[in-house]
mmCIF file of C-alpha atoms and ligand atoms in Angstrom:
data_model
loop_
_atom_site.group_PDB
_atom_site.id
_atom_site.type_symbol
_atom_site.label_atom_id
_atom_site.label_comp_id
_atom_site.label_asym_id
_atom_site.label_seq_id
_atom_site.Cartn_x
_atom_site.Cartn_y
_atom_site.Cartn_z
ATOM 1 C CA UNK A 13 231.584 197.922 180.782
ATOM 2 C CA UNK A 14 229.502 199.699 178.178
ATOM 3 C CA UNK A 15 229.526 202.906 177.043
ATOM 4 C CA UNK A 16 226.840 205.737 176.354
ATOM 5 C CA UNK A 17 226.778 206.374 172.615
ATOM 6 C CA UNK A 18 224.982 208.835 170.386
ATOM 7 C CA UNK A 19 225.874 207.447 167.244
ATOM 8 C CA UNK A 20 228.719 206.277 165.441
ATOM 9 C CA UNK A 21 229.704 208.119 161.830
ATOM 10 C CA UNK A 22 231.842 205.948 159.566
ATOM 11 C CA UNK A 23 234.620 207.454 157.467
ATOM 12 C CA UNK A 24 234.720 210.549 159.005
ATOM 13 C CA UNK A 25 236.919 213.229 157.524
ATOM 14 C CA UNK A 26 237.432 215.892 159.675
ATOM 15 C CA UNK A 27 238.088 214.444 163.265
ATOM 16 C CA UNK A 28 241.218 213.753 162.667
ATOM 17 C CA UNK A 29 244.170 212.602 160.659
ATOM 18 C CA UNK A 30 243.158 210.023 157.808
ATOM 19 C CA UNK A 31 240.057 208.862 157.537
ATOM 20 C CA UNK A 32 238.270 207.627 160.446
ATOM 21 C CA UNK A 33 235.369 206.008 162.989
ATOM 22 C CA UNK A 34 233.796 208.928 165.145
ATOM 23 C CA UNK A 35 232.329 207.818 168.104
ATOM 24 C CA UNK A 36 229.706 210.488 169.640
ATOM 25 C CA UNK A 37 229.780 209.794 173.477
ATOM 26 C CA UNK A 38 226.238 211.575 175.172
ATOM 27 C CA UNK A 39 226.509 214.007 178.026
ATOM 28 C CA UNK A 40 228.092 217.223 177.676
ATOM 29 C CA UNK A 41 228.369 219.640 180.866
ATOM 30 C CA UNK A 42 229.457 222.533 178.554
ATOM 31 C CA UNK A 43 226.418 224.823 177.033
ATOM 32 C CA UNK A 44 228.246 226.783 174.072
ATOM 33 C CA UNK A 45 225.979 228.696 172.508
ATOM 34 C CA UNK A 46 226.776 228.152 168.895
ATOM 35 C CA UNK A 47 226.790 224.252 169.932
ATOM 36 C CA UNK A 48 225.687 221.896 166.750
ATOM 37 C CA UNK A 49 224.534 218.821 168.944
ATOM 38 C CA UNK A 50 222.610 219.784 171.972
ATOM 39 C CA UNK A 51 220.880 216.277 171.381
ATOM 40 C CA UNK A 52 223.665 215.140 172.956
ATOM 41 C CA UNK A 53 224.127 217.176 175.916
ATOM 42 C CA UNK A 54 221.807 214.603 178.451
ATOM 43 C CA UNK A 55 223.093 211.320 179.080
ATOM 44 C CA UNK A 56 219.371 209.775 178.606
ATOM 45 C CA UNK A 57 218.780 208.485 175.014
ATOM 46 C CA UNK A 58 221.393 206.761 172.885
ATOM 47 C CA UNK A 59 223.062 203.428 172.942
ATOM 48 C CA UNK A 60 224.899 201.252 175.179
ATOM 49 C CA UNK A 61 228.313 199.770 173.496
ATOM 50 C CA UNK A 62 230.676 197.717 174.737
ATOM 51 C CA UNK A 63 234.255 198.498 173.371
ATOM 52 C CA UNK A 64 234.407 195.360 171.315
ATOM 53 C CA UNK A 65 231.094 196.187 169.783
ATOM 54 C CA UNK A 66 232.626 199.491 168.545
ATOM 55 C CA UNK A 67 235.775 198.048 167.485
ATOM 56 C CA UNK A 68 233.718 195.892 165.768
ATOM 57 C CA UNK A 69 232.647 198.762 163.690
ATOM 58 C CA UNK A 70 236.452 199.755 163.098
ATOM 59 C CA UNK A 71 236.996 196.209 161.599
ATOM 60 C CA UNK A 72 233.864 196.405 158.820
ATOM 61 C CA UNK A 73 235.883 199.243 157.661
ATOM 62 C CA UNK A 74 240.138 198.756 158.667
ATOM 63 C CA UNK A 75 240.811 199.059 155.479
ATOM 64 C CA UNK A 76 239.699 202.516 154.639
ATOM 65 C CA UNK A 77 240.709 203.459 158.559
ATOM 66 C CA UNK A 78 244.553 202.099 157.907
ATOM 67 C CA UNK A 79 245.415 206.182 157.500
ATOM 68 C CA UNK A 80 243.333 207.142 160.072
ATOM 69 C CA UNK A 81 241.843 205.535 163.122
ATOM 70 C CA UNK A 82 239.172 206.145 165.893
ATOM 71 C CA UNK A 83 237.682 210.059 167.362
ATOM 72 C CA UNK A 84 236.069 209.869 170.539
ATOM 73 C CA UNK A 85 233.979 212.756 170.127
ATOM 74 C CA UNK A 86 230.514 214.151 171.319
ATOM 75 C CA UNK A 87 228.961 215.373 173.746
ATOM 76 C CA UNK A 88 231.971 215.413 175.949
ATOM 77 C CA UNK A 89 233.779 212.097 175.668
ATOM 78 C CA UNK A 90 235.333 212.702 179.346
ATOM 79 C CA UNK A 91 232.295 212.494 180.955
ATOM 80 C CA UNK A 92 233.253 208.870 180.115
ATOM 81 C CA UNK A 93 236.056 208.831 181.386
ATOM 82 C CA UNK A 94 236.623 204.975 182.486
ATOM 83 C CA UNK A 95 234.872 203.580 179.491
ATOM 84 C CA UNK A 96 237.030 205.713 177.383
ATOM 85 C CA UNK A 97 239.946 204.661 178.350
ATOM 86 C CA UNK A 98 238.935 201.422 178.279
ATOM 87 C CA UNK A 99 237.762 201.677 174.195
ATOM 88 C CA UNK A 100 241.254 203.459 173.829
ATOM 89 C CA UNK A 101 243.316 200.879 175.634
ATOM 90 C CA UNK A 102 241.811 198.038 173.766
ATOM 91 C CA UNK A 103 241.853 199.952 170.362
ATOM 92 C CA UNK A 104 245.907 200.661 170.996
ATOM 93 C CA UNK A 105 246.117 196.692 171.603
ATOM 94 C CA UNK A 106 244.938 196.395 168.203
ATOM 95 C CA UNK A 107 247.651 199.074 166.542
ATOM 96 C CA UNK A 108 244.936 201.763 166.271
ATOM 97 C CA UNK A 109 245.732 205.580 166.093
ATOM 98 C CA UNK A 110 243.470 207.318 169.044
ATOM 99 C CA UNK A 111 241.937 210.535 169.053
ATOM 100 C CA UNK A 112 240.487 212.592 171.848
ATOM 101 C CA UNK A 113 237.900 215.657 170.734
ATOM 102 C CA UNK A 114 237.009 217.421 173.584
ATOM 103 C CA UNK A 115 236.497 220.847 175.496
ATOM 104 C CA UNK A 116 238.753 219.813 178.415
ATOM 105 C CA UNK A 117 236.274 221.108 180.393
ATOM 106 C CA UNK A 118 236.439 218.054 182.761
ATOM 107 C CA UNK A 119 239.547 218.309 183.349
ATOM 108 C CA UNK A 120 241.281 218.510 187.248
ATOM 109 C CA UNK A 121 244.930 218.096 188.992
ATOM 110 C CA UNK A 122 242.621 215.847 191.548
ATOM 111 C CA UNK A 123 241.826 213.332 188.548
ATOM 112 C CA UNK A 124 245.437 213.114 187.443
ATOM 113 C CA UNK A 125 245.377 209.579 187.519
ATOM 114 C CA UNK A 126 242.660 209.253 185.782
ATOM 115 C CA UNK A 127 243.831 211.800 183.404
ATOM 116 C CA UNK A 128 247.447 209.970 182.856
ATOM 117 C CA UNK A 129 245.983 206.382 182.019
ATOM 118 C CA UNK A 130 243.904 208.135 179.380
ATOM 119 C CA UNK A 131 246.949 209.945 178.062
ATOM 120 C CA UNK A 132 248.981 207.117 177.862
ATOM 121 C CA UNK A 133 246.664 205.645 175.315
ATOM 122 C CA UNK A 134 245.655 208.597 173.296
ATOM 123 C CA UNK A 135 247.455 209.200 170.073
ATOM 124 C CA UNK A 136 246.160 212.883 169.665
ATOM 125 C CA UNK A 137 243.853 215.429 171.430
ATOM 126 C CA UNK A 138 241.898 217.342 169.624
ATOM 127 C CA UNK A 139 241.184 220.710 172.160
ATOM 128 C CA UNK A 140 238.594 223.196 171.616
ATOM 129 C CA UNK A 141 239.474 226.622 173.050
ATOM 130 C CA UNK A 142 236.430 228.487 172.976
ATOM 131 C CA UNK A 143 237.079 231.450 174.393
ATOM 132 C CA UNK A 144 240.875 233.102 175.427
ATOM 133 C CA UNK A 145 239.029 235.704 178.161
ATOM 134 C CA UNK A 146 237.791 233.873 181.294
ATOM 135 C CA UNK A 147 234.592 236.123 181.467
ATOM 136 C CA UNK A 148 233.299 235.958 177.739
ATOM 137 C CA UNK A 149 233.797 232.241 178.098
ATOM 138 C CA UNK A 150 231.853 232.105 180.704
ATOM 139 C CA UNK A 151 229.215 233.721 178.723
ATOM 140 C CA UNK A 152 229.971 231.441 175.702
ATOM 141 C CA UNK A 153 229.711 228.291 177.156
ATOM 142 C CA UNK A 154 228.702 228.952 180.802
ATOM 143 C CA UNK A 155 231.851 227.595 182.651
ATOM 144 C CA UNK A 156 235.129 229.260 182.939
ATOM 145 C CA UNK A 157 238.746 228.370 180.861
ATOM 146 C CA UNK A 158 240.404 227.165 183.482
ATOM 147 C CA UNK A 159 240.127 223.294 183.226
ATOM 148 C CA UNK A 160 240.534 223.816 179.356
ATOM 149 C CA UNK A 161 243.491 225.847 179.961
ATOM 150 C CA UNK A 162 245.338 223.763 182.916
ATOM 151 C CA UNK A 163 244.418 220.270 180.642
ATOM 152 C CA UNK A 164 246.423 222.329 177.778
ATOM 153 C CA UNK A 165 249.557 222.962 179.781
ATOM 154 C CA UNK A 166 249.239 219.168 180.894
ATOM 155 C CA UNK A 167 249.049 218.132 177.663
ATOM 156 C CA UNK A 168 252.365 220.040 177.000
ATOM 157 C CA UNK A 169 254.169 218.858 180.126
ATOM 158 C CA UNK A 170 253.329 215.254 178.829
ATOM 159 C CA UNK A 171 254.692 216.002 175.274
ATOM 160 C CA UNK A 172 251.531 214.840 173.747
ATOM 161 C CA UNK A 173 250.205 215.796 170.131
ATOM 162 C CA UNK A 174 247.414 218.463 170.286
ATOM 163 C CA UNK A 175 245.876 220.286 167.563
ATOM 164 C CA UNK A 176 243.693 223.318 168.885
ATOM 165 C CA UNK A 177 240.384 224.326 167.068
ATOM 166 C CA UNK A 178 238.262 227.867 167.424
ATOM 167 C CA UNK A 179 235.638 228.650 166.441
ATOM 168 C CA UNK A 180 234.965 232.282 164.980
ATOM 169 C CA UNK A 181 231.701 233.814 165.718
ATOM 170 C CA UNK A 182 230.927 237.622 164.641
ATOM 171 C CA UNK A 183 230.732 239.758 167.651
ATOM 172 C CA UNK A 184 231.927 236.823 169.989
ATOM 173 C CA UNK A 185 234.912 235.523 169.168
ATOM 174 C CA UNK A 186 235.563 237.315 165.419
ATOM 175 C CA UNK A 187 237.658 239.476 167.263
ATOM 176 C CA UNK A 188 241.588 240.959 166.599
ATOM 177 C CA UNK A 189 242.088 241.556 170.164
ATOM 178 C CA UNK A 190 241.068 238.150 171.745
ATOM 179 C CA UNK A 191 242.167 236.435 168.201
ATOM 180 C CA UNK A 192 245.559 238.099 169.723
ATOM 181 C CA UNK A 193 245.459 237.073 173.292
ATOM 182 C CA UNK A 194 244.844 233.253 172.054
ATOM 183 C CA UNK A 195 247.707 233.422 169.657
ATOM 184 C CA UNK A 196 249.953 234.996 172.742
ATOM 185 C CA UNK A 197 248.595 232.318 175.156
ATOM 186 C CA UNK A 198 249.276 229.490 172.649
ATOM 187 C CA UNK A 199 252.754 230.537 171.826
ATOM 188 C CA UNK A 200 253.642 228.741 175.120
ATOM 189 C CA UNK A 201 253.201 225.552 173.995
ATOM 190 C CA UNK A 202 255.873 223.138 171.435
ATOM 191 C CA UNK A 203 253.570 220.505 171.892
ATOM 192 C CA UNK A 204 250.559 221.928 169.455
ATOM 193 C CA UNK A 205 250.615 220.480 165.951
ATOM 194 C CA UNK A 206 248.200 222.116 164.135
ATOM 195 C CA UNK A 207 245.295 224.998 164.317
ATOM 196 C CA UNK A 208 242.021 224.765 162.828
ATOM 197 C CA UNK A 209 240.317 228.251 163.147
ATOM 198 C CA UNK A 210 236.504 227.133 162.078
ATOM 199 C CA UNK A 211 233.520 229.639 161.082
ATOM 200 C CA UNK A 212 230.769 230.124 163.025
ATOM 201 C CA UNK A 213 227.525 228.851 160.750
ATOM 202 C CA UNK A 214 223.789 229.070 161.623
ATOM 203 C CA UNK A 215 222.872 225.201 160.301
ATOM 204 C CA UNK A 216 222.352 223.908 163.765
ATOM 205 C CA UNK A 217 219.064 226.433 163.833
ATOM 206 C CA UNK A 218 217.081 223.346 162.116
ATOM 207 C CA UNK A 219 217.807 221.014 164.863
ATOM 208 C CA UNK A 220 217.081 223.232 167.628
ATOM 209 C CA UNK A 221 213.504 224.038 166.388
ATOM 210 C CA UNK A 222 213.300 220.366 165.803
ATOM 211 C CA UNK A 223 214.188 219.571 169.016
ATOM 212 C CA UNK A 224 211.448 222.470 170.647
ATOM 213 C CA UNK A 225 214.808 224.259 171.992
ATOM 214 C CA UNK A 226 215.012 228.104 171.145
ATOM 215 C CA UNK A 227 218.116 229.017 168.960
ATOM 216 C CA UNK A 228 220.602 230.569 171.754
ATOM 217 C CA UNK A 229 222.468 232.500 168.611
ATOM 218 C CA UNK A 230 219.109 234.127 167.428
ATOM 219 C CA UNK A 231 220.051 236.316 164.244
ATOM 220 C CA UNK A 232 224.249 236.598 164.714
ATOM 221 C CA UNK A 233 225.421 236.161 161.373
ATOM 222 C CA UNK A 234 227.556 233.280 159.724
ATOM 223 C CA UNK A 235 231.158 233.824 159.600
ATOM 224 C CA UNK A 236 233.125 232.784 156.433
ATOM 225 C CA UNK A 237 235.765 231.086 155.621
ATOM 226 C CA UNK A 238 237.731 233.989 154.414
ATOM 227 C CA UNK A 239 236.511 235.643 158.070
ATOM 228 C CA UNK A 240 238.318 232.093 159.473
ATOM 229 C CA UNK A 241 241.585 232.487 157.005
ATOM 230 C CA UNK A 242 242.090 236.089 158.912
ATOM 231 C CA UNK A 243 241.780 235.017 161.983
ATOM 232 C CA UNK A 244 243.901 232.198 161.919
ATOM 233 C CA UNK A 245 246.219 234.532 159.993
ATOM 234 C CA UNK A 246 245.958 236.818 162.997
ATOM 235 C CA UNK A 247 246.480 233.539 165.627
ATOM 236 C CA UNK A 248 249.586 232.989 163.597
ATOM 237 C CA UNK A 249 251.432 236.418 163.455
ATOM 238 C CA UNK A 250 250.614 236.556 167.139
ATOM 239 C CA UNK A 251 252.009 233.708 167.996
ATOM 240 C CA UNK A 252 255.340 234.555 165.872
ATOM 241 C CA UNK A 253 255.800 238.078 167.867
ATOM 242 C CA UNK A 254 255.558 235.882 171.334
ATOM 243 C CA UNK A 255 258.296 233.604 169.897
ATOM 244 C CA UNK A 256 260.331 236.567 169.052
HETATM 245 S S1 SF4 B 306 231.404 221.272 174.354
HETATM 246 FE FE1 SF4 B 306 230.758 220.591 172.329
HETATM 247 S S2 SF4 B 306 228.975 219.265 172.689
HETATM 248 FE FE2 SF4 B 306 229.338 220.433 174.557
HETATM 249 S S3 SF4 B 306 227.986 222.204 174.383
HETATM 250 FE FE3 SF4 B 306 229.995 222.802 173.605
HETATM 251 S S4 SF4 B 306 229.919 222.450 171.392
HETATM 252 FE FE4 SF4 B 306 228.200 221.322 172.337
#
């Protein structure tokens, strides 16, 4: 089986525990407005890989990878589903940490088969939550929460590692009430490790206009990081009250 691959970064920093092989996988059903690769939204393009070939990659490099591992990534890596559990199978064989990034979009109690091979050989999943209220994620991204949310609370029920990332964008998400309602929501859950609250920058604008697309964010300022420190601040305390 091969898979459908944008393009593979080595000793990636950020995807991740340690340092580590990110694997973009093409297609992407989501349409977030703020999104960074829309070059990988369509499955044409790219490059078929076979698992080995990838692991391949992991080898010329095991040595810087030993604290780290392999990201799926993207695009939406469960649009793959079958070949990605497949890379992740083989890569476990081989004593490799896994980690899923990923919107969760994809995600359905009809699939739960699917859904528990893949969990059985994922390390970590990374989840983006992009928006806590149903109808401004719908806006956002142009599906609804619920998959994202019912993968979450099947991620808890099956113990497994997740850390959650946001993204803060002024006038969309840069907000103390929703900021709030996420931290309440997320309160829920024993099974999240870590939060990564992310600002909302404008340096995807280039590759838009490169690729003829208009930029869907038009003028909406950056936020910074000190904009991202308050929020997750805000994610935090909220979180606490729940748990009180
Ligand atoms: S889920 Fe990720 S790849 Fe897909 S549109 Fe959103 S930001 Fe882009």
């Amino acid at each position: 089986m091969t898979g459908h691959i944008h393009s593979i970064e080595s000793f990636g920093t950020v995807d991740g525990p340690g340092i580590r092989l990110v694997v973009f996988f093409k297609g992407c059903p989501m349409r977030c407005l703020y999104c960074h690769n829309p070059d990988t939204w369509k499955m044409s393009g790219g490059i078929d890989m076979t698992a080995e070939e990838i692991l391949d990659e992991y080898e010329k490099g095991k040595s810087f990878y030993k604290s780290g591992g392999i990201t799926a990534t993207g695009g939406e890596p469960l649009m793959q589903m079958e070949f990605l559990t497949e890379l992740f199978t083989k890569a476990k064989e081989r004593g490799i940490h896994t980690c899923l990034d990923t919107s969760g979009i994809l995600f359905s109690e009809e699939r739960a088969a699917e859904f528990d091979a893949l969990t059985e050989v994922c390390d970590l999943v990374m989840l983006d939550i992009k928006h806590i209220d149903d109808a401004e994620h719908k806006k956002l991204t142009e599906h609804s929460n619920k998959a994202v949310l019912e993968y979450l609370a099947y991620l808890a029920g099956k113990d497994k590692p997740v850390w959650i990332r946001h993204v803060v964008v002024p006038d969309i998400t840069l907000d103390d009430n929703y900021l709030e309602r996420l931290g309440q929501y997320l309160a829920r859950y024993r099974n999240i490790q870590a939060l990564d609250v992310l600002p909302y920058h404008s340096m995807a604008k280039k590759k838009y206009s490169e690729l003829n697309m208009e930029y869907p964010l038009g003028d909406t300022p950056d936020a910074t990081n000190d904009d991202a420190a308050r929020a997750r601040k805000i994610i935090i305390e909220s979180m606490k009250k729940e748990l009180w």
